[in-house]
Coordinates of C-alpha atoms and ligand atoms in Angstrom, one line a residue:
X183 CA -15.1 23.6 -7.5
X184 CA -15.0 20.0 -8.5
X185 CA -11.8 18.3 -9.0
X186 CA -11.5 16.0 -12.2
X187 CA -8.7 13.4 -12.7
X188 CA -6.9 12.7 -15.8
X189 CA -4.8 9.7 -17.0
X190 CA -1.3 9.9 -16.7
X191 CA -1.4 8.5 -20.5
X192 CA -3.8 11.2 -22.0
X193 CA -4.8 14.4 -21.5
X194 CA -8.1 13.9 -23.1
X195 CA -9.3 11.1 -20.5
X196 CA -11.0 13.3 -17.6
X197 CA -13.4 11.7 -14.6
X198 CA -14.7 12.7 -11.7
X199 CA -13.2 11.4 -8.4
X200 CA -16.0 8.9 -7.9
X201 CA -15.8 7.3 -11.6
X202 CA -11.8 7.4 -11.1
X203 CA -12.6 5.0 -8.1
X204 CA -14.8 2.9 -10.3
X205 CA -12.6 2.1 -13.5
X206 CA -9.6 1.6 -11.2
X207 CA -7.5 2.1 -14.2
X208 CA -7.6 4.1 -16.8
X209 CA -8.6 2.8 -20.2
X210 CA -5.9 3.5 -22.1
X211 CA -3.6 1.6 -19.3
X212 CA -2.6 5.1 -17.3
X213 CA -3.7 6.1 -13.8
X214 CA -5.8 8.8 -12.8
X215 CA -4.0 11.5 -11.0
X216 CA -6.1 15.0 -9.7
X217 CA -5.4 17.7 -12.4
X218 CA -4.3 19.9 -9.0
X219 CA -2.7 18.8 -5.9
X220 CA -5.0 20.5 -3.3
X221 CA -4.1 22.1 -0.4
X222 CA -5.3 21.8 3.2
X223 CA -7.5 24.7 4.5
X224 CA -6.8 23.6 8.4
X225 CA -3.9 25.1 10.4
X226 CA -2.1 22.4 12.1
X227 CA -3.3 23.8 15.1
X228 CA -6.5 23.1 14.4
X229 CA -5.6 19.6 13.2
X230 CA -3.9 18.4 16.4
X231 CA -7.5 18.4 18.3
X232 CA -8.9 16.1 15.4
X233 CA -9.6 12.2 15.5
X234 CA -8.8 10.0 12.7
X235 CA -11.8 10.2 11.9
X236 CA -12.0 14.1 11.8
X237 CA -8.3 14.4 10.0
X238 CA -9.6 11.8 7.5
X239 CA -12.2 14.1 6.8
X240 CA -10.3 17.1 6.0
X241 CA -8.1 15.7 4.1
X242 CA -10.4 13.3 1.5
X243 CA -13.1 15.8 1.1
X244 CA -10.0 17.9 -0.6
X245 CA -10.0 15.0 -3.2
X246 CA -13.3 13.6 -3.5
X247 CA -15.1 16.5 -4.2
X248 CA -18.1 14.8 -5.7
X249 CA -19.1 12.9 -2.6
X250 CA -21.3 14.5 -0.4
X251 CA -20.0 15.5 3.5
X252 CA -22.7 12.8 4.4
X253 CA -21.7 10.2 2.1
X254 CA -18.1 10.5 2.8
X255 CA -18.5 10.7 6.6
X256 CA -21.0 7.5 6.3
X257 CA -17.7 5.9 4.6
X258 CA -15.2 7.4 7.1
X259 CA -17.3 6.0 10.2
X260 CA -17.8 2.8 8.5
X261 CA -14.4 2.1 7.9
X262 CA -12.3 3.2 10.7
X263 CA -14.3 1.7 13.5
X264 CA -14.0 -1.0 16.3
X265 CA -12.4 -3.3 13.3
X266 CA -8.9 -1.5 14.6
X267 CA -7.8 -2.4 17.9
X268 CA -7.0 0.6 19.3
X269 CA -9.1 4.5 19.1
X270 CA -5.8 6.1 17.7
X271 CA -6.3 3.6 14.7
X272 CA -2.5 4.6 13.8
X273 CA -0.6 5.1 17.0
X274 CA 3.2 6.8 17.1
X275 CA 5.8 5.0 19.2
X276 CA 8.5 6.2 19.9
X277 CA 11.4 3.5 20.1
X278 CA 15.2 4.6 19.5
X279 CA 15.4 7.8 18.5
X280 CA 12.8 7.3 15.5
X281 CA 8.9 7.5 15.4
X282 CA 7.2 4.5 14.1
X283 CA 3.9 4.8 13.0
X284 CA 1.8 1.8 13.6
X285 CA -0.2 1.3 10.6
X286 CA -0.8 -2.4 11.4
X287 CA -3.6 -1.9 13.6
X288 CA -6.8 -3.0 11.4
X289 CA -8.4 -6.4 10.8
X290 CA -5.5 -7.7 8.8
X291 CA -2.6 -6.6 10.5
X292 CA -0.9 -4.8 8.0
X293 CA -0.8 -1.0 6.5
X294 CA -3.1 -2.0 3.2
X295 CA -6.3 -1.9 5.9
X296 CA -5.6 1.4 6.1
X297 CA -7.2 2.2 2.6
X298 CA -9.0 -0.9 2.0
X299 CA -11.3 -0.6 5.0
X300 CA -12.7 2.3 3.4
X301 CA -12.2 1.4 -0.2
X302 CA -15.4 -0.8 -0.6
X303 CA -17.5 2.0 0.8
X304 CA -16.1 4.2 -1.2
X305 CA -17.1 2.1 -4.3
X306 CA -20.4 1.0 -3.4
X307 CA -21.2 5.0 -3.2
X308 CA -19.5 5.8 -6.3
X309 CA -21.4 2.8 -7.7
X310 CA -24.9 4.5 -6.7
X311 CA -23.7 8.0 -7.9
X312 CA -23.2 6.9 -11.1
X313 CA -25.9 4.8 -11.6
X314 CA -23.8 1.7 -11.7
X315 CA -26.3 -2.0 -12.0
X316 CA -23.6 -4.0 -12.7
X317 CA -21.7 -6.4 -10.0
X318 CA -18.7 -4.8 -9.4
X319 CA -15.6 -7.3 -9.9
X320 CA -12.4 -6.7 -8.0
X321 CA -9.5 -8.5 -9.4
X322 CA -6.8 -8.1 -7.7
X323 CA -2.8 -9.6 -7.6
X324 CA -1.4 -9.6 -4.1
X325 CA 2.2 -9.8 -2.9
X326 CA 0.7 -11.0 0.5
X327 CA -0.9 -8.1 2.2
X328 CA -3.5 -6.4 -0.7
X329 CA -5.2 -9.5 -1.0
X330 CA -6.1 -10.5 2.2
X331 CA -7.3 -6.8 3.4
X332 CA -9.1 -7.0 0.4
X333 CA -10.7 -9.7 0.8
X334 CA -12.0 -8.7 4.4
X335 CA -12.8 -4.9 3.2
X336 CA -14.8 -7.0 0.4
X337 CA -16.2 -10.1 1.9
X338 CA -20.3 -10.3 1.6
X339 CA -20.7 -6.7 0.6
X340 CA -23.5 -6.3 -1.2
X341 CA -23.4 -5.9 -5.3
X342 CA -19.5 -7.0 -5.3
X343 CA -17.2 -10.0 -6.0
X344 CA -13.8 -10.0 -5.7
X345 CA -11.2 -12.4 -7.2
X346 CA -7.4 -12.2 -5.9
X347 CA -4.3 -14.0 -7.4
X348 CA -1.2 -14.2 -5.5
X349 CA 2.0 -16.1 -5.8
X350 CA 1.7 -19.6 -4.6
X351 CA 5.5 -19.6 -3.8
X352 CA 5.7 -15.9 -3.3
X353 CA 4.1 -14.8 0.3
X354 CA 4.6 -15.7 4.4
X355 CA 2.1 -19.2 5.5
X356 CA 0.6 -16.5 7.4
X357 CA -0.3 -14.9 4.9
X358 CA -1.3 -17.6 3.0
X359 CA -3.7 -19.4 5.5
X360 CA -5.2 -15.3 6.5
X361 CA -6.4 -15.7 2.7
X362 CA -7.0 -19.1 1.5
X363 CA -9.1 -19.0 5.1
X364 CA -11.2 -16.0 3.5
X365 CA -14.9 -16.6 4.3
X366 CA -17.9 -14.8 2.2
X367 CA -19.5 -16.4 -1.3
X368 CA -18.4 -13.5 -3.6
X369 CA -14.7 -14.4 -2.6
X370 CA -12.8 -16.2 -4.4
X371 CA -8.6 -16.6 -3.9
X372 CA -6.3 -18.4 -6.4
X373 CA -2.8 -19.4 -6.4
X374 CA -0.1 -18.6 -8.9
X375 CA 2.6 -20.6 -10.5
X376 CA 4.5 -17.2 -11.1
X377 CA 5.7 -14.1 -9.0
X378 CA 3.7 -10.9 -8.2
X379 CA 5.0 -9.2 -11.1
X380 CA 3.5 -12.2 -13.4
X381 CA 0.0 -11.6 -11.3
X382 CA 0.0 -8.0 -11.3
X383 CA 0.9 -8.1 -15.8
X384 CA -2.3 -10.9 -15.6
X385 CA -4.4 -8.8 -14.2
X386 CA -3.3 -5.8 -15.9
X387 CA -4.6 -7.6 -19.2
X388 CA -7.5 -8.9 -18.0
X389 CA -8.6 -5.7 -17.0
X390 CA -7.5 -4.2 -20.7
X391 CA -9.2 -7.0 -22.6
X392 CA -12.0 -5.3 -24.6
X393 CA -13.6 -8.9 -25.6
X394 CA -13.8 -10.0 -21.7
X395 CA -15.6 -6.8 -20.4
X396 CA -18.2 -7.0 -22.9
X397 CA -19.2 -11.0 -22.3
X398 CA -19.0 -10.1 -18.3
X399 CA -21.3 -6.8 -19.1
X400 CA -23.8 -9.0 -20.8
X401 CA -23.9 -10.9 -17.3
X402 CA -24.0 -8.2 -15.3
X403 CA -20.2 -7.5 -14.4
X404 CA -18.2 -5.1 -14.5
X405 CA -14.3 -4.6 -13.2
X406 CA -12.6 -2.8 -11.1
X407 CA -9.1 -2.4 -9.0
X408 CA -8.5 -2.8 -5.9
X409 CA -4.6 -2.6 -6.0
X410 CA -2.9 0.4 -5.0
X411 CA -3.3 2.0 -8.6
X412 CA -7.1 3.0 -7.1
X413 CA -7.1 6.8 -6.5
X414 CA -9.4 5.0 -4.0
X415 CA -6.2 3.7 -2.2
X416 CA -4.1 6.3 -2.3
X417 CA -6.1 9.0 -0.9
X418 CA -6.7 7.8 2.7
X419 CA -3.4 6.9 2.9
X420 CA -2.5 10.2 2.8
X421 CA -4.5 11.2 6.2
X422 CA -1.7 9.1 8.4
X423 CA 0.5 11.2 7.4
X424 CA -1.1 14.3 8.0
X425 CA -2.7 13.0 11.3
X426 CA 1.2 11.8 12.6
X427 CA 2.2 15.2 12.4
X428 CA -1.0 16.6 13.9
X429 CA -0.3 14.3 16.5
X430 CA 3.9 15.3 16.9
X431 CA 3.1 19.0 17.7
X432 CA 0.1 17.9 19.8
X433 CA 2.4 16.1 22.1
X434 CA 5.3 18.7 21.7
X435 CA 7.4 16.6 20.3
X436 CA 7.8 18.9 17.2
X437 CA 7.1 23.2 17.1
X438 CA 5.0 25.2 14.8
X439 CA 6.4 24.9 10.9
X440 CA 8.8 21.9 11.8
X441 CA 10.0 20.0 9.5
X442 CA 9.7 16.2 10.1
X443 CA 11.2 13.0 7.6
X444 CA 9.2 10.1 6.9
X445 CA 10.5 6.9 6.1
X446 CA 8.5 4.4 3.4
X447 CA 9.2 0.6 3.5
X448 CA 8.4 0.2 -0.5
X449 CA 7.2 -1.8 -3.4
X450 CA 4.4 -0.6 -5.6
X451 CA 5.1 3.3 -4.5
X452 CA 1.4 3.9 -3.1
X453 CA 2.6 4.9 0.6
X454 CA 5.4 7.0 0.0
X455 CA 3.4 8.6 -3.2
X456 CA 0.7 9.3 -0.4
X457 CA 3.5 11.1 1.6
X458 CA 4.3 13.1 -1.2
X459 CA 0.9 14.3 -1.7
X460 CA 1.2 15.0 1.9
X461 CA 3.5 17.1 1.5
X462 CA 2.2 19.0 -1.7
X463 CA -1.2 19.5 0.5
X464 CA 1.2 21.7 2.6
X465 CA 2.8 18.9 5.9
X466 CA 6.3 20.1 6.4
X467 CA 8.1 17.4 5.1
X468 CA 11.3 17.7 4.4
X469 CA 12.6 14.0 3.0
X470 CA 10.6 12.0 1.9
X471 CA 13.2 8.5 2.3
X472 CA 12.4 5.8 -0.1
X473 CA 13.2 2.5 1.5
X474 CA 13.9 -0.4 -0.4
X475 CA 14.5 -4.5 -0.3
X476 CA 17.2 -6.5 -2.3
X477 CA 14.8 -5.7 -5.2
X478 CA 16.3 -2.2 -5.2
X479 CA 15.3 -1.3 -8.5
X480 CA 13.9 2.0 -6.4
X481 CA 17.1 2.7 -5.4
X482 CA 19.1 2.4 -8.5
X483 CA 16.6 5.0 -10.3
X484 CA 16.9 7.2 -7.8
X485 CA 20.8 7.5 -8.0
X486 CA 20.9 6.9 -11.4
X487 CA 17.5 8.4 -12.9
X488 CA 17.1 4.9 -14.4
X489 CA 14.4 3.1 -14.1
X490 CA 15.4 -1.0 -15.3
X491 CA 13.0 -4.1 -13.9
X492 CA 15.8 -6.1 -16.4
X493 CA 17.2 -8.0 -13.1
X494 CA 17.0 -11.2 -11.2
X495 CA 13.8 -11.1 -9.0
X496 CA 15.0 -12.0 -5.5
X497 CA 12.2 -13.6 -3.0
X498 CA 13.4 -11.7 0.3
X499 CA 11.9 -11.9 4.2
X500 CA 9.7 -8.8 3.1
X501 CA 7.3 -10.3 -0.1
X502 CA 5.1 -7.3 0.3
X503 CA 8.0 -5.3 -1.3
X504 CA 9.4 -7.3 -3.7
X505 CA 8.7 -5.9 -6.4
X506 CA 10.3 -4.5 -10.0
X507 CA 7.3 -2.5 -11.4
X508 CA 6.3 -0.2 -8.6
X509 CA 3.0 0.9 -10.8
X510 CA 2.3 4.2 -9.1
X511 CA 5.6 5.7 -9.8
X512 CA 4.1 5.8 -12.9
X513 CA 2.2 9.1 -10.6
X514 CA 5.1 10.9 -10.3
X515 CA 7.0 10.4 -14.0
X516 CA 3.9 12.1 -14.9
X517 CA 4.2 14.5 -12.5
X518 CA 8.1 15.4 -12.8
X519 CA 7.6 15.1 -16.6
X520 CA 5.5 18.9 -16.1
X521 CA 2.2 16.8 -15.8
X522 CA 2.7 15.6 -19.7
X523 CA 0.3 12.8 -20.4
X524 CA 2.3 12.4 -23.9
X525 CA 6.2 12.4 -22.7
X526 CA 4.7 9.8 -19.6
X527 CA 3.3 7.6 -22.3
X528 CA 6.5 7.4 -24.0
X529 CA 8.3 6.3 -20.6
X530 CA 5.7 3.5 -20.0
X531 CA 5.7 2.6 -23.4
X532 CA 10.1 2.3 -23.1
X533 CA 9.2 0.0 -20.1
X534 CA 6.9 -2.2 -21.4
X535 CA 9.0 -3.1 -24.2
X536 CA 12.5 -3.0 -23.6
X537 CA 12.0 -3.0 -19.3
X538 CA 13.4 0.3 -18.7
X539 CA 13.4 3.8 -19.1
X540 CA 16.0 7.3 -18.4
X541 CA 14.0 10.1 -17.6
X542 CA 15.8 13.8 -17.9
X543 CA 18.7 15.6 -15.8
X544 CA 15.3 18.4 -15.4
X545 CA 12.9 15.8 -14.3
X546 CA 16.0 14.2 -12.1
X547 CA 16.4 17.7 -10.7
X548 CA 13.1 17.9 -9.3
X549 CA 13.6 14.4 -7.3
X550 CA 15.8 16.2 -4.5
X551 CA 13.4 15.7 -1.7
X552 CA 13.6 11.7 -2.2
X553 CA 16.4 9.9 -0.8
X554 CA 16.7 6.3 -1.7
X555 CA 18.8 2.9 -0.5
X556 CA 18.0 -0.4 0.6
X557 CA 18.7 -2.7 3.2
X558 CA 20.0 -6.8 2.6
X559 CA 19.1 -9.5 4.0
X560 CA 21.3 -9.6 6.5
X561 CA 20.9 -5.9 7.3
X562 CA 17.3 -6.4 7.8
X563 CA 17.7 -9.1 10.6
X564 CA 20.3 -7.2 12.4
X565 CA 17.8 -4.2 12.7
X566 CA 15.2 -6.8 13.9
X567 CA 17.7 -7.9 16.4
X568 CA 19.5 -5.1 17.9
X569 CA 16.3 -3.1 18.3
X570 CA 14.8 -5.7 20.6
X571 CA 17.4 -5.6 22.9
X572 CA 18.4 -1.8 22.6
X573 CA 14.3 -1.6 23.4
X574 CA 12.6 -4.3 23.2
X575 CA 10.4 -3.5 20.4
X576 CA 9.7 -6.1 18.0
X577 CA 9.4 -4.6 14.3
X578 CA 8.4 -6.9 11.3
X579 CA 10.9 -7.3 8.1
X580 CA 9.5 -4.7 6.4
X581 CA 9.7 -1.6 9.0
X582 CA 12.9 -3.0 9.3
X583 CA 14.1 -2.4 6.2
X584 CA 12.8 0.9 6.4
X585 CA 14.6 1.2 9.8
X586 CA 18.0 0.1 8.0
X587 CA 17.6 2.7 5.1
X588 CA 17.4 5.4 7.9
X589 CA 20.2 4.4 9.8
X590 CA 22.3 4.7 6.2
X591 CA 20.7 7.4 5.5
X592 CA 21.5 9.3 8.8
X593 CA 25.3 8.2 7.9
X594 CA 25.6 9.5 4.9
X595 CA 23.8 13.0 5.7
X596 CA 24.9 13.3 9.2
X597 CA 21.0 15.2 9.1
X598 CA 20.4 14.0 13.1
X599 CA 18.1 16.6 14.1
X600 CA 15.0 16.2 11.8
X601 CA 12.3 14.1 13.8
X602 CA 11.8 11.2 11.8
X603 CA 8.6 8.8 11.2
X604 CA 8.9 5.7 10.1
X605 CA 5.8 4.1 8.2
X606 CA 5.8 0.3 10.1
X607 CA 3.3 -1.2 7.7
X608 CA 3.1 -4.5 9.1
X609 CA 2.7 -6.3 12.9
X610 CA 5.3 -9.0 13.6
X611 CA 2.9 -11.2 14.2
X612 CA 2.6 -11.1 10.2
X613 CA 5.5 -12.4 9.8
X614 CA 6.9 -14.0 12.9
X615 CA 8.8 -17.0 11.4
X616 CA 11.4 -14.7 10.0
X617 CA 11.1 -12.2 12.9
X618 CA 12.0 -14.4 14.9
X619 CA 14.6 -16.0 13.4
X620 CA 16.2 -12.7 13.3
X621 CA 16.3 -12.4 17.4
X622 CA 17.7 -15.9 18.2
X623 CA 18.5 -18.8 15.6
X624 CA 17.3 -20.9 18.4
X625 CA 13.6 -20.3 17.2
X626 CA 14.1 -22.1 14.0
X627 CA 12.9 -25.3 15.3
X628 CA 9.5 -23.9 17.0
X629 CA 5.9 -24.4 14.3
X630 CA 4.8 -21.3 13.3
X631 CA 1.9 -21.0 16.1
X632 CA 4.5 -21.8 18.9
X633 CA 6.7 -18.7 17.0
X634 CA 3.3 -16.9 17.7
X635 CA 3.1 -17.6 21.4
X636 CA 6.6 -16.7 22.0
X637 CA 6.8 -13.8 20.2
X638 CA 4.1 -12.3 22.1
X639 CA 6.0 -13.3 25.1
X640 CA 8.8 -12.0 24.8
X641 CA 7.6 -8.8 23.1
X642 CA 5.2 -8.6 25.6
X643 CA 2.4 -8.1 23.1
X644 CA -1.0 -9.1 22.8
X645 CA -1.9 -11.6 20.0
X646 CA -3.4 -9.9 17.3
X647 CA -6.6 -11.4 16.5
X648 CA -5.8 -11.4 12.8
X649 CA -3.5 -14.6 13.8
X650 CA -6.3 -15.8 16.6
X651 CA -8.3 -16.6 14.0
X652 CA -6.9 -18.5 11.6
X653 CA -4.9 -20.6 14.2
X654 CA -8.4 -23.2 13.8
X655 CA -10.2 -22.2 10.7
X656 CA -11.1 -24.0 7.9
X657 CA -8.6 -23.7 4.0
X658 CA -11.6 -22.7 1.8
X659 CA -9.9 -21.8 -0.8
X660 CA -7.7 -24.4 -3.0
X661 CA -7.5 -23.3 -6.6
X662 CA -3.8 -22.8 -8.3
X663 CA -3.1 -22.0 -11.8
X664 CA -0.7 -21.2 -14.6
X665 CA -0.8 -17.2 -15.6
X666 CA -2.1 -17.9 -18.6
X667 CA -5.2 -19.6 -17.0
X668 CA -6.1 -16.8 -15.0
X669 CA -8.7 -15.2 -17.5
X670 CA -10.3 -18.5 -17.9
X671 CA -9.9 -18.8 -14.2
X672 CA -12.1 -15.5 -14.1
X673 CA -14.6 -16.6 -16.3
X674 CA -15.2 -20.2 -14.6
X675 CA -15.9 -18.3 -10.8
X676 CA -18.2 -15.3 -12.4
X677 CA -20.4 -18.4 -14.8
X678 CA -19.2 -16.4 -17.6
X679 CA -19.1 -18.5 -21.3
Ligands
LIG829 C1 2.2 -3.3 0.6 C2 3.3 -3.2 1.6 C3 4.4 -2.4 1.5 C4 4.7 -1.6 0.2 O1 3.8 -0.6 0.1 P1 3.6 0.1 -1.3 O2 2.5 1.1 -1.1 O3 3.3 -0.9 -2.3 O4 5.0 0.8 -1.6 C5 5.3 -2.4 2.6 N1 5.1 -3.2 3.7 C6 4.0 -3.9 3.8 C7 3.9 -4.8 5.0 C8 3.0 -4.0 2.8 O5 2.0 -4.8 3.0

């Protein structure tokens, strides 16, 4: 039977997986959400023989019911290929008691290759399922990592263009020079004078502006998303999770029916929403432990069941996560709210005007798998730190705010026994000034390719060639603009009048 998706907004809106992956969005605003959860119909004994590749499978044909098994297979092989640098594509280590999944292994370096290898394939066949001439646009607004796996998942594919806006102030110089270094004609990257919130809003209302999509329709273009609000996204990044625990009682580390927690370094809410479905598809999961920067609005509404962006935004060691509208949470409000596209709409309405929203004691009831905290700045460093020389593991800033919510959150539940994955969504090597300054102070004086060379010698990794690359290569790209330029910005790249 074919699953249809609905918008979290209105009941009335229903698509089919592959025009869900199209729109990107919803048009009145909401996100498209399955109108069931599915279940898997492997045993987990059967999914610890499987590949990746074979566990990515089983899991997205669930979803995407209107793709053939060729034409998602074609997309699966495509995508997770020699671009990673290693066959498991998301290897578990082990390293002090925890298990970190390695989700860093693609061309980018960090966890968003994950999805947006496969993401363009999975557009381009939607495109030719539904009979789509158009150009596909992707606009896009990056907090560092989106953007730049984007770009590569993007770059020269036939029939697409994508645009992506990031803060100018707002992300790592690795990051930076991995995207303004972007080769490909249909790319195109431009700098902000705002934060990612400011980007994400821009884009937002780009994407809703009825006037724009009809002058780029008349030229041939049409939108689409891909930030994490793609179903597109979302749904392989549920097959790590599955696969990781394939892969636990494979090796023995876990029996039959065992419960595992998993541990989510977040910002917009796609990865540990991913986990959730996860878990709803039938993983034994037992916490699912939201991790959280000083942008903690995650943690607040978690203990408080109040959801309030009204703060300072605080520029911390982890950009990808800093964050005060985590858009797919938006996913499950819905979902808490009894799957009520009306009562949903209210909330998002209550936070886009006065920047916050309660939901009920019922709907907060039905949160008590999530646990939620959030690690400082200081915090963050000293897990960096006293890792590598417990282990000698190097984790980036972003694991390692994940690593500090688990340490708290083993203190305050004592809950010592549960095998525990942590999602490490980003190499080092990402973000190496920061990394290492949190070993040795001593580093600070080192340029950021000498941080590179050390780092991989004292961590005794290989450089990733991600960083290789861009040690030489050209800046291509040099626009910067004001927020309220950015649909003129649009226009001015596609030839659009
Ligand atoms: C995007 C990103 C996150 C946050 O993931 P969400 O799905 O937005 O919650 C965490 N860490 C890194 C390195 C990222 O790139």
């Amino acid at each position: 039977m074919e699953l249809m998706y609905t918008s979290t907004r209105n009941a009335n809106e229903k698509v089919t997986a592959s025009q869900a992956i199209l729109k990107g969005l919803a048009e009145d605003g909401g996100l498209f959400v399955p109108e069931q959860l599915p279940t898997l119909d492997k045993t987990v004994d059967e999914l610890a023989g499987m590949t990746y590749q074979e566990t990515a499978y089983e899991v997205m044909k669930k979803f995407l019911t209107d793709f053939t098994e060729e034409e998602l297979k074609n997309c699966i092989n495509a995508a997770y290929d020699s671009k990673f640098d290693t066959e498991e594509i998301a290897p578990l280590v082990q390293a002090d008691g925890a298990y970190y999944l390695e989700l860093f292994h693609g061309s980018t370096i960090a966890f968003k290759d994950m999805a947006l290898s496969i993401l363009p394939h999975l557009m381009i066949t939607s495109a030719r399922k539904n009979q789509v001439k158009n150009d596909i646009v992707i606009l896009t607004a990056t907090s560092g990592d989106t953007g730049k796996a984007a770009l590569a998942g993007f770059a020269d594919v036939k029939g697409t263009k994508i645009i992506v806006f990031y803060p100018k102030n707002g992300v790592s110089p690795i990051q930076e020079k991995q995207m303004v270094t972007q080769k490909g004609d249909n790319t195109f990257v431009v700098g902000i004078h705002g934060n990612f919130d400011q980007a994400q809003t821009g884009v937002k209302k780009i994407f809703g502006d009825k006037e724009m999509a009809a002058e780029l329709a008349a030229a041939g273009y049409q939108f689409s998303s891909a930030n994490s609000i793609n179903i597109g996204r979302l749904v392989p990044q549920i097959v790590y999770y599955v696969y990781a625990y394939a892969k636990l009682y494979a090796n023995g580390v876990i029996g039959k029916d065992e419960r595992i927690n998993v541990v989510v370094p977040t910002g917009n809410f796609g990865n540990i929403l991913a986990a959730f479905y996860a878990k709803n598809m039938g993983i034994p999961i037992a916490k699912l432990i939201c991790a959280s920067n000083e942008n903690k609005v995650l943690y607040d509404f978690f203990t408080t069941g109040t959801y309030d962006k009204n703060r300072e935004f605080m520029l911390t060691s982890s950009p990808s996560m800093d964050i005060l509208i985590s858009s797919n949470l938006e996913r499950l409000i819905y979902r808490i709210a009894g799957n009520d596209a009306a009562k949903n709409a209210d909330f998002m309405k209550a936070l886009n005007t006065n920047g916050k929203y309660e939901i009920t004691p019922a709907m907060k009831e039905q949160l008590a798998d999530f646990y939620g905290n959030y690690t400082s700045e200081e915090e963050t460093a000293e897990e960096i730190r006293n890792l590598y020389e417990k282990t000698g593991y190097i984790i980036d800033t972003h694991t390692a705010v994940a690593t500090g919510v688990y340490h708290k959150y083993l203190k305050d539940t004592k809950d010592t026994d549960t095998k525990t994955v942590i999602a490490s969504t980003a190499s080092p090597f990402k973000f190496t000034r920061s990394v290492m300054d949190a070993i040795d102070k001593k580093y600070d004086a080192m340029t950021d390719f000498e941080l590179v060379d050390e780092l991989s010698k004292i961590g005794n990794v290989k450089i990733p060639n991600a960083i290789e690359e861009i040690r030489t290569a050209e800046v291509r790209h040099k626009t910067v603009c004001e927020v309220d330029e950015m649909p003129k910005v649009v226009k001015e790249f596609l030839n659009v009048k």
